[in-house]
mmCIF file of N, CA and C in Angstrom:
data_model
loop_
_atom_site.group_PDB
_atom_site.id
_atom_site.type_symbol
_atom_site.label_atom_id
_atom_site.label_comp_id
_atom_site.label_asym_id
_atom_site.label_seq_id
_atom_site.Cartn_x
_atom_site.Cartn_y
_atom_site.Cartn_z
ATOM 1 N N MET A 1 4.694 13.318 13.620
ATOM 2 C CA MET A 1 4.546 11.962 13.116
ATOM 3 C C MET A 1 3.583 12.002 11.924
ATOM 4 N N HIS A 2 4.122 12.033 10.717
ATOM 5 C CA HIS A 2 3.287 12.142 9.520
ATOM 6 C C HIS A 2 2.543 10.853 9.203
ATOM 7 N N GLU A 3 2.866 9.775 9.898
ATOM 8 C CA GLU A 3 2.167 8.511 9.676
ATOM 9 C C GLU A 3 0.678 8.621 10.005
ATOM 10 N N VAL A 4 0.313 9.512 10.925
ATOM 11 C CA VAL A 4 -1.106 9.692 11.266
ATOM 12 C C VAL A 4 -1.876 10.215 10.054
ATOM 13 N N SER A 5 -1.344 11.211 9.376
ATOM 14 C CA SER A 5 -2.041 11.743 8.196
ATOM 15 C C SER A 5 -2.048 10.723 7.060
ATOM 16 N N ILE A 6 -0.995 9.939 6.935
ATOM 17 C CA ILE A 6 -0.964 8.880 5.916
ATOM 18 C C ILE A 6 -2.016 7.827 6.238
ATOM 19 N N ALA A 7 -2.109 7.434 7.510
ATOM 20 C CA ALA A 7 -3.107 6.441 7.925
ATOM 21 C C ALA A 7 -4.520 6.953 7.667
ATOM 22 N N LEU A 8 -4.751 8.222 7.927
ATOM 23 C CA LEU A 8 -6.071 8.812 7.691
ATOM 24 C C LEU A 8 -6.412 8.806 6.202
ATOM 25 N N ASP A 9 -5.462 9.195 5.364
ATOM 26 C CA ASP A 9 -5.678 9.150 3.913
ATOM 27 C C ASP A 9 -5.921 7.722 3.444
ATOM 28 N N LEU A 10 -5.153 6.790 3.965
ATOM 29 C CA LEU A 10 -5.295 5.379 3.612
ATOM 30 C C LEU A 10 -6.690 4.872 3.983
ATOM 31 N N LEU A 11 -7.134 5.201 5.179
ATOM 32 C CA LEU A 11 -8.466 4.790 5.625
ATOM 33 C C LEU A 11 -9.547 5.408 4.739
ATOM 34 N N ASN A 12 -9.409 6.676 4.392
ATOM 35 C CA ASN A 12 -10.396 7.341 3.529
ATOM 36 C C ASN A 12 -10.451 6.714 2.143
ATOM 37 N N ILE A 13 -9.294 6.424 1.561
ATOM 38 C CA ILE A 13 -9.240 5.791 0.232
ATOM 39 C C ILE A 13 -9.870 4.407 0.279
ATOM 40 N N ALA A 14 -9.496 3.617 1.281
ATOM 41 C CA ALA A 14 -10.009 2.252 1.401
ATOM 42 C C ALA A 14 -11.522 2.252 1.627
ATOM 43 N N THR A 15 -11.999 3.144 2.487
ATOM 44 C CA THR A 15 -13.433 3.226 2.772
ATOM 45 C C THR A 15 -14.214 3.619 1.524
ATOM 46 N N GLU A 16 -13.714 4.597 0.792
ATOM 47 C CA GLU A 16 -14.386 5.038 -0.435
ATOM 48 C C GLU A 16 -14.459 3.905 -1.457
ATOM 49 N N GLN A 17 -13.360 3.193 -1.657
ATOM 50 C CA GLN A 17 -13.343 2.094 -2.625
ATOM 51 C C GLN A 17 -14.248 0.947 -2.181
ATOM 52 N N CYS A 18 -14.259 0.681 -0.889
ATOM 53 C CA CYS A 18 -15.110 -0.377 -0.347
ATOM 54 C C CYS A 18 -16.580 -0.060 -0.609
ATOM 55 N N ARG A 19 -16.982 1.152 -0.315
ATOM 56 C CA ARG A 19 -18.381 1.566 -0.524
ATOM 57 C C ARG A 19 -18.747 1.571 -2.007
ATOM 58 N N LYS A 20 -17.842 2.074 -2.857
ATOM 59 C CA LYS A 20 -18.101 2.110 -4.306
ATOM 60 C C LYS A 20 -18.334 0.716 -4.866
ATOM 61 N N SER A 21 -17.636 -0.269 -4.292
ATOM 62 C CA SER A 21 -17.743 -1.645 -4.781
ATOM 63 C C SER A 21 -18.879 -2.417 -4.121
ATOM 64 N N GLY A 22 -19.614 -1.779 -3.215
ATOM 65 C CA GLY A 22 -20.772 -2.414 -2.608
ATOM 66 C C GLY A 22 -20.483 -3.283 -1.395
ATOM 67 N N TYR A 23 -19.325 -3.122 -0.798
ATOM 68 C CA TYR A 23 -18.981 -3.899 0.392
ATOM 69 C C TYR A 23 -19.188 -3.050 1.640
ATOM 70 N N SER A 24 -19.286 -3.724 2.783
ATOM 71 C CA SER A 24 -19.575 -2.994 4.018
ATOM 72 C C SER A 24 -18.508 -3.154 5.096
ATOM 73 N N LYS A 25 -17.475 -3.945 4.823
ATOM 74 C CA LYS A 25 -16.450 -4.164 5.843
ATOM 75 C C LYS A 25 -15.092 -4.384 5.185
ATOM 76 N N ILE A 26 -14.081 -3.756 5.756
ATOM 77 C CA ILE A 26 -12.701 -3.957 5.312
ATOM 78 C C ILE A 26 -12.038 -4.898 6.308
ATOM 79 N N GLU A 27 -11.563 -6.027 5.810
ATOM 80 C CA GLU A 27 -10.912 -7.028 6.666
ATOM 81 C C GLU A 27 -9.408 -6.773 6.775
ATOM 82 N N ALA A 28 -8.800 -6.360 5.671
ATOM 83 C CA ALA A 28 -7.354 -6.118 5.655
ATOM 84 C C ALA A 28 -7.002 -5.200 4.498
ATOM 85 N N ILE A 29 -5.932 -4.449 4.685
ATOM 86 C CA ILE A 29 -5.360 -3.620 3.625
ATOM 87 C C ILE A 29 -3.906 -4.036 3.491
ATOM 88 N N ASN A 30 -3.496 -4.357 2.276
ATOM 89 C CA ASN A 30 -2.144 -4.831 2.018
ATOM 90 C C ASN A 30 -1.355 -3.761 1.276
ATOM 91 N N LEU A 31 -0.223 -3.385 1.850
ATOM 92 C CA LEU A 31 0.608 -2.306 1.317
ATOM 93 C C LEU A 31 2.009 -2.787 0.999
ATOM 94 N N LYS A 32 2.664 -2.070 0.093
ATOM 95 C CA LYS A 32 4.109 -2.171 -0.117
ATOM 96 C C LYS A 32 4.676 -0.796 0.190
ATOM 97 N N ILE A 33 5.653 -0.770 1.092
ATOM 98 C CA ILE A 33 6.264 0.495 1.484
ATOM 99 C C ILE A 33 7.773 0.381 1.330
ATOM 100 N N GLY A 34 8.352 1.304 0.582
ATOM 101 C CA GLY A 34 9.797 1.320 0.379
ATOM 102 C C GLY A 34 10.539 1.739 1.637
ATOM 103 N N ARG A 35 11.695 1.137 1.828
ATOM 104 C CA ARG A 35 12.498 1.444 3.021
ATOM 105 C C ARG A 35 13.019 2.875 3.008
ATOM 106 N N ALA A 36 13.081 3.494 1.834
ATOM 107 C CA ALA A 36 13.547 4.881 1.743
ATOM 108 C C ALA A 36 12.385 5.863 1.595
ATOM 109 N N SER A 37 11.182 5.417 1.891
ATOM 110 C CA SER A 37 10.003 6.277 1.739
ATOM 111 C C SER A 37 9.867 7.289 2.869
ATOM 112 N N GLY A 38 10.551 7.052 3.957
ATOM 113 C CA GLY A 38 10.414 7.928 5.116
ATOM 114 C C GLY A 38 9.246 7.550 6.006
ATOM 115 N N ILE A 39 8.565 6.462 5.663
ATOM 116 C CA ILE A 39 7.426 5.995 6.452
ATOM 117 C C ILE A 39 7.891 4.870 7.369
ATOM 118 N N MET A 40 7.582 5.001 8.643
ATOM 119 C CA MET A 40 7.930 3.968 9.613
ATOM 120 C C MET A 40 6.748 3.004 9.725
ATOM 121 N N PRO A 41 6.914 1.751 9.256
ATOM 122 C CA PRO A 41 5.794 0.804 9.257
ATOM 123 C C PRO A 41 5.123 0.631 10.619
ATOM 124 N N ASP A 42 5.893 0.510 11.691
ATOM 125 C CA ASP A 42 5.292 0.330 13.016
ATOM 126 C C ASP A 42 4.451 1.536 13.414
ATOM 127 N N ALA A 43 4.932 2.730 13.106
ATOM 128 C CA ALA A 43 4.182 3.947 13.427
ATOM 129 C C ALA A 43 2.913 4.044 12.579
ATOM 130 N N LEU A 44 2.985 3.589 11.325
ATOM 131 C CA LEU A 44 1.802 3.610 10.463
ATOM 132 C C LEU A 44 0.748 2.637 10.983
ATOM 133 N N ILE A 45 1.171 1.443 11.376
ATOM 134 C CA ILE A 45 0.234 0.460 11.931
ATOM 135 C C ILE A 45 -0.398 1.002 13.212
ATOM 136 N N PHE A 46 0.415 1.573 14.086
ATOM 137 C CA PHE A 46 -0.087 2.156 15.334
ATOM 138 C C PHE A 46 -1.119 3.249 15.037
ATOM 139 N N SER A 47 -0.793 4.125 14.104
ATOM 140 C CA SER A 47 -1.694 5.223 13.737
ATOM 141 C C SER A 47 -2.992 4.698 13.132
ATOM 142 N N PHE A 48 -2.870 3.728 12.235
ATOM 143 C CA PHE A 48 -4.050 3.143 11.596
ATOM 144 C C PHE A 48 -4.963 2.504 12.641
ATOM 145 N N ASP A 49 -4.364 1.750 13.566
ATOM 146 C CA ASP A 49 -5.156 1.106 14.616
ATOM 147 C C ASP A 49 -5.876 2.128 15.491
ATOM 148 N N ALA A 50 -5.267 3.283 15.693
ATOM 149 C CA ALA A 50 -5.872 4.326 16.530
ATOM 150 C C ALA A 50 -7.043 5.025 15.842
ATOM 151 N N ILE A 51 -6.987 5.181 14.520
ATOM 152 C CA ILE A 51 -8.036 5.950 13.831
ATOM 153 C C ILE A 51 -9.126 5.097 13.186
ATOM 154 N N LYS A 52 -8.943 3.792 13.129
ATOM 155 C CA LYS A 52 -9.907 2.943 12.422
ATOM 156 C C LYS A 52 -11.178 2.656 13.224
ATOM 157 N N LYS A 53 -11.209 3.016 14.482
ATOM 158 C CA LYS A 53 -12.375 2.758 15.336
ATOM 159 C C LYS A 53 -13.632 3.375 14.726
ATOM 160 N N ASP A 54 -14.736 2.639 14.835
ATOM 161 C CA ASP A 54 -16.042 3.098 14.341
ATOM 162 C C ASP A 54 -16.043 3.408 12.844
ATOM 163 N N SER A 55 -15.262 2.636 12.087
ATOM 164 C CA SER A 55 -15.238 2.788 10.627
ATOM 165 C C SER A 55 -15.483 1.420 9.991
ATOM 166 N N LEU A 56 -15.523 1.379 8.667
ATOM 167 C CA LEU A 56 -15.659 0.092 7.970
ATOM 168 C C LEU A 56 -14.453 -0.809 8.214
ATOM 169 N N ALA A 57 -13.375 -0.220 8.702
ATOM 170 C CA ALA A 57 -12.131 -0.964 8.926
ATOM 171 C C ALA A 57 -11.840 -1.166 10.412
ATOM 172 N N ASP A 58 -12.878 -1.125 11.253
ATOM 173 C CA ASP A 58 -12.629 -1.144 12.700
ATOM 174 C C ASP A 58 -11.918 -2.395 13.205
ATOM 175 N N THR A 59 -11.973 -3.496 12.464
ATOM 176 C CA THR A 59 -11.237 -4.708 12.861
ATOM 177 C C THR A 59 -10.175 -5.088 11.822
ATOM 178 N N ALA A 60 -9.928 -4.217 10.877
ATOM 179 C CA ALA A 60 -9.014 -4.523 9.764
ATOM 180 C C ALA A 60 -7.558 -4.600 10.206
ATOM 181 N N LEU A 61 -6.837 -5.448 9.515
ATOM 182 C CA LEU A 61 -5.391 -5.541 9.682
ATOM 183 C C LEU A 61 -4.726 -4.711 8.599
ATOM 184 N N LEU A 62 -3.612 -4.110 8.947
ATOM 185 C CA LEU A 62 -2.794 -3.391 7.976
ATOM 186 C C LEU A 62 -1.540 -4.225 7.776
ATOM 187 N N ASN A 63 -1.428 -4.862 6.613
ATOM 188 C CA ASN A 63 -0.287 -5.723 6.305
ATOM 189 C C ASN A 63 0.692 -4.957 5.436
ATOM 190 N N ILE A 64 1.950 -4.931 5.867
ATOM 191 C CA ILE A 64 2.956 -4.140 5.162
ATOM 192 C C ILE A 64 4.109 -5.026 4.720
ATOM 193 N N GLU A 65 4.397 -4.969 3.427
ATOM 194 C CA GLU A 65 5.594 -5.611 2.876
ATOM 195 C C GLU A 65 6.602 -4.499 2.603
ATOM 196 N N GLU A 66 7.767 -4.607 3.216
ATOM 197 C CA GLU A 66 8.796 -3.588 2.995
ATOM 198 C C GLU A 66 9.552 -3.880 1.704
ATOM 199 N N VAL A 67 9.757 -2.843 0.912
ATOM 200 C CA VAL A 67 10.472 -2.948 -0.359
ATOM 201 C C VAL A 67 11.892 -2.421 -0.147
ATOM 202 N N PRO A 68 12.902 -3.236 -0.459
ATOM 203 C CA PRO A 68 14.282 -2.768 -0.278
ATOM 204 C C PRO A 68 14.637 -1.660 -1.266
ATOM 205 N N VAL A 69 15.691 -0.954 -0.954
ATOM 206 C CA VAL A 69 16.175 0.115 -1.824
ATOM 207 C C VAL A 69 17.056 -0.510 -2.905
ATOM 208 N N SER A 70 16.726 -0.233 -4.166
ATOM 209 C CA SER A 70 17.491 -0.734 -5.306
ATOM 210 C C SER A 70 17.932 0.435 -6.160
ATOM 211 N N GLY A 71 19.064 0.262 -6.796
ATOM 212 C CA GLY A 71 19.573 1.312 -7.663
ATOM 213 C C GLY A 71 20.233 0.757 -8.905
ATOM 214 N N GLU A 72 20.504 1.651 -9.844
ATOM 215 C CA GLU A 72 21.248 1.304 -11.055
ATOM 216 C C GLU A 72 22.327 2.355 -11.243
ATOM 217 N N CYS A 73 23.562 1.895 -11.348
ATOM 218 C CA CYS A 73 24.705 2.786 -11.480
ATOM 219 C C CYS A 73 24.720 3.426 -12.867
ATOM 220 N N SER A 74 24.928 4.723 -12.898
ATOM 221 C CA SER A 74 25.003 5.449 -14.169
ATOM 222 C C SER A 74 26.325 5.206 -14.884
ATOM 223 N N ASP A 75 27.364 4.799 -14.135
ATOM 224 C CA ASP A 75 28.682 4.594 -14.734
ATOM 225 C C ASP A 75 28.906 3.166 -15.214
ATOM 226 N N CYS A 76 28.624 2.170 -14.351
ATOM 227 C CA CYS A 76 28.919 0.781 -14.737
ATOM 228 C C CYS A 76 27.665 -0.024 -15.073
ATOM 229 N N SER A 77 26.492 0.582 -14.960
ATOM 230 C CA SER A 77 25.190 -0.030 -15.274
ATOM 231 C C SER A 77 24.809 -1.198 -14.373
ATOM 232 N N SER A 78 25.513 -1.387 -13.271
ATOM 233 C CA SER A 78 25.158 -2.452 -12.328
ATOM 234 C C SER A 78 23.847 -2.114 -11.642
ATOM 235 N N LYS A 79 23.042 -3.135 -11.436
ATOM 236 C CA LYS A 79 21.832 -2.991 -10.632
ATOM 237 C C LYS A 79 22.129 -3.624 -9.284
ATOM 238 N N PHE A 80 21.690 -2.967 -8.212
ATOM 239 C CA PHE A 80 22.031 -3.449 -6.878
ATOM 240 C C PHE A 80 20.933 -3.116 -5.882
ATOM 241 N N THR A 81 20.936 -3.849 -4.792
ATOM 242 C CA THR A 81 20.010 -3.645 -3.682
ATOM 243 C C THR A 81 20.834 -3.473 -2.425
ATOM 244 N N VAL A 82 20.410 -2.557 -1.567
ATOM 245 C CA VAL A 82 21.138 -2.319 -0.316
ATOM 246 C C VAL A 82 20.215 -2.560 0.873
ATOM 247 N N ASP A 83 20.813 -2.826 2.021
ATOM 248 C CA ASP A 83 20.046 -3.070 3.240
ATOM 249 C C ASP A 83 19.654 -1.783 3.949
ATOM 250 N N GLU A 84 20.354 -0.702 3.672
ATOM 251 C CA GLU A 84 20.087 0.569 4.334
ATOM 252 C C GLU A 84 18.898 1.277 3.680
ATOM 253 N N GLU A 85 18.499 2.383 4.268
ATOM 254 C CA GLU A 85 17.414 3.192 3.714
ATOM 255 C C GLU A 85 17.921 4.140 2.637
ATOM 256 N N TYR A 86 19.196 4.220 2.466
ATOM 257 C CA TYR A 86 19.772 5.154 1.501
ATOM 258 C C TYR A 86 20.980 4.517 0.820
ATOM 259 N N ILE A 87 21.345 5.075 -0.322
ATOM 260 C CA ILE A 87 22.490 4.597 -1.100
ATOM 261 C C ILE A 87 23.480 5.744 -1.188
ATOM 262 N N LEU A 88 24.722 5.485 -0.823
ATOM 263 C CA LEU A 88 25.749 6.521 -0.927
ATOM 264 C C LEU A 88 26.588 6.367 -2.186
ATOM 265 N N SER A 89 26.792 5.110 -2.607
ATOM 266 C CA SER A 89 27.580 4.868 -3.818
ATOM 267 C C SER A 89 27.283 3.477 -4.351
ATOM 268 N N CYS A 90 27.649 3.259 -5.608
ATOM 269 C CA CYS A 90 27.496 1.949 -6.237
ATOM 270 C C CYS A 90 28.402 0.954 -5.511
ATOM 271 N N PRO A 91 27.884 -0.175 -5.070
ATOM 272 C CA PRO A 91 28.723 -1.147 -4.377
ATOM 273 C C PRO A 91 29.714 -1.864 -5.299
ATOM 274 N N VAL A 92 29.547 -1.728 -6.616
ATOM 275 C CA VAL A 92 30.443 -2.391 -7.569
ATOM 276 C C VAL A 92 31.631 -1.503 -7.915
ATOM 277 N N CYS A 93 31.361 -0.247 -8.323
ATOM 278 C CA CYS A 93 32.450 0.621 -8.788
ATOM 279 C C CYS A 93 32.676 1.850 -7.895
ATOM 280 N N ASN A 94 31.877 1.985 -6.842
ATOM 281 C CA ASN A 94 31.956 3.107 -5.894
ATOM 282 C C ASN A 94 31.569 4.467 -6.479
ATOM 283 N N SER A 95 30.981 4.480 -7.652
ATOM 284 C CA SER A 95 30.506 5.741 -8.227
ATOM 285 C C SER A 95 29.342 6.265 -7.385
ATOM 286 N N ASN A 96 29.251 7.570 -7.266
ATOM 287 C CA ASN A 96 28.085 8.121 -6.578
ATOM 288 C C ASN A 96 27.096 8.734 -7.574
ATOM 289 N N SER A 97 27.118 8.205 -8.795
ATOM 290 C CA SER A 97 26.163 8.591 -9.823
ATOM 291 C C SER A 97 25.272 7.380 -10.105
ATOM 292 N N PHE A 98 24.042 7.424 -9.616
ATOM 293 C CA PHE A 98 23.133 6.287 -9.755
ATOM 294 C C PHE A 98 21.694 6.775 -9.704
ATOM 295 N N ASN A 99 20.794 5.925 -10.139
ATOM 296 C CA ASN A 99 19.359 6.194 -10.077
ATOM 297 C C ASN A 99 18.723 5.196 -9.123
ATOM 298 N N ILE A 100 17.831 5.672 -8.273
ATOM 299 C CA ILE A 100 17.102 4.769 -7.389
ATOM 300 C C ILE A 100 15.937 4.178 -8.179
ATOM 301 N N ILE A 101 15.877 2.850 -8.212
ATOM 302 C CA ILE A 101 14.849 2.133 -8.963
ATOM 303 C C ILE A 101 13.631 1.853 -8.087
ATOM 304 N N SER A 102 13.874 1.445 -6.855
ATOM 305 C CA SER A 102 12.768 1.148 -5.940
ATOM 306 C C SER A 102 13.198 1.438 -4.512
ATOM 307 N N GLY A 103 12.192 1.549 -3.654
ATOM 308 C CA GLY A 103 12.465 1.781 -2.244
ATOM 309 C C GLY A 103 11.853 3.054 -1.712
ATOM 310 N N ARG A 104 11.257 3.865 -2.603
ATOM 311 C CA ARG A 104 10.622 5.118 -2.171
ATOM 312 C C ARG A 104 9.097 5.042 -2.186
ATOM 313 N N GLU A 105 8.564 3.943 -2.671
ATOM 314 C CA GLU A 105 7.133 3.864 -2.921
ATOM 315 C C GLU A 105 6.302 3.542 -1.677
ATOM 316 N N MET A 106 5.031 3.864 -1.797
ATOM 317 C CA MET A 106 3.996 3.367 -0.897
ATOM 318 C C MET A 106 2.807 3.051 -1.778
ATOM 319 N N ASP A 107 2.495 1.773 -1.916
ATOM 320 C CA ASP A 107 1.427 1.336 -2.805
ATOM 321 C C ASP A 107 0.406 0.512 -2.043
ATOM 322 N N ILE A 108 -0.869 0.783 -2.304
ATOM 323 C CA ILE A 108 -1.921 -0.099 -1.816
ATOM 324 C C ILE A 108 -2.001 -1.237 -2.826
ATOM 325 N N ILE A 109 -1.694 -2.438 -2.386
ATOM 326 C CA ILE A 109 -1.698 -3.593 -3.288
ATOM 327 C C ILE A 109 -3.123 -4.102 -3.486
ATOM 328 N N ASP A 110 -3.804 -4.363 -2.385
ATOM 329 C CA ASP A 110 -5.194 -4.793 -2.454
ATOM 330 C C ASP A 110 -5.833 -4.709 -1.077
ATOM 331 N N MET A 111 -7.122 -5.004 -1.046
ATOM 332 C CA MET A 111 -7.873 -5.021 0.208
ATOM 333 C C MET A 111 -8.664 -6.311 0.275
ATOM 334 N N GLU A 112 -8.868 -6.775 1.480
ATOM 335 C CA GLU A 112 -9.763 -7.901 1.716
ATOM 336 C C GLU A 112 -11.025 -7.307 2.323
ATOM 337 N N VAL A 113 -12.153 -7.534 1.659
ATOM 338 C CA VAL A 113 -13.413 -6.913 2.071
ATOM 339 C C VAL A 113 -14.522 -7.956 2.174
ATOM 340 N N SER A 114 -15.591 -7.573 2.828
ATOM 341 C CA SER A 114 -16.766 -8.461 2.886
ATOM 342 C C SER A 114 -18.032 -7.609 2.893
#
């Protein structure tokens, strides 16, 4: 379960930024995670909750906004979004030549601190 190492890195980054900015408590961390990132949001929240004890984030919430998978077809130039975690072909022309525009990311959007 690689979410544990991601949660640990996330906690370390958030703690470092919190301390650098002169704050002493992390209330919430807000993330955007792509559906094709390979990260399971529930597992990440579970992992974060398990490792945050006795840290600046011991009562913090981890808020996750899932980003859908979007692509642009190389043949017909259509831009599209799919409900699945992966794209097999362009839904307009059925070409399997496309670029993924979004859905693979994991971004820390902001933190709520005090």
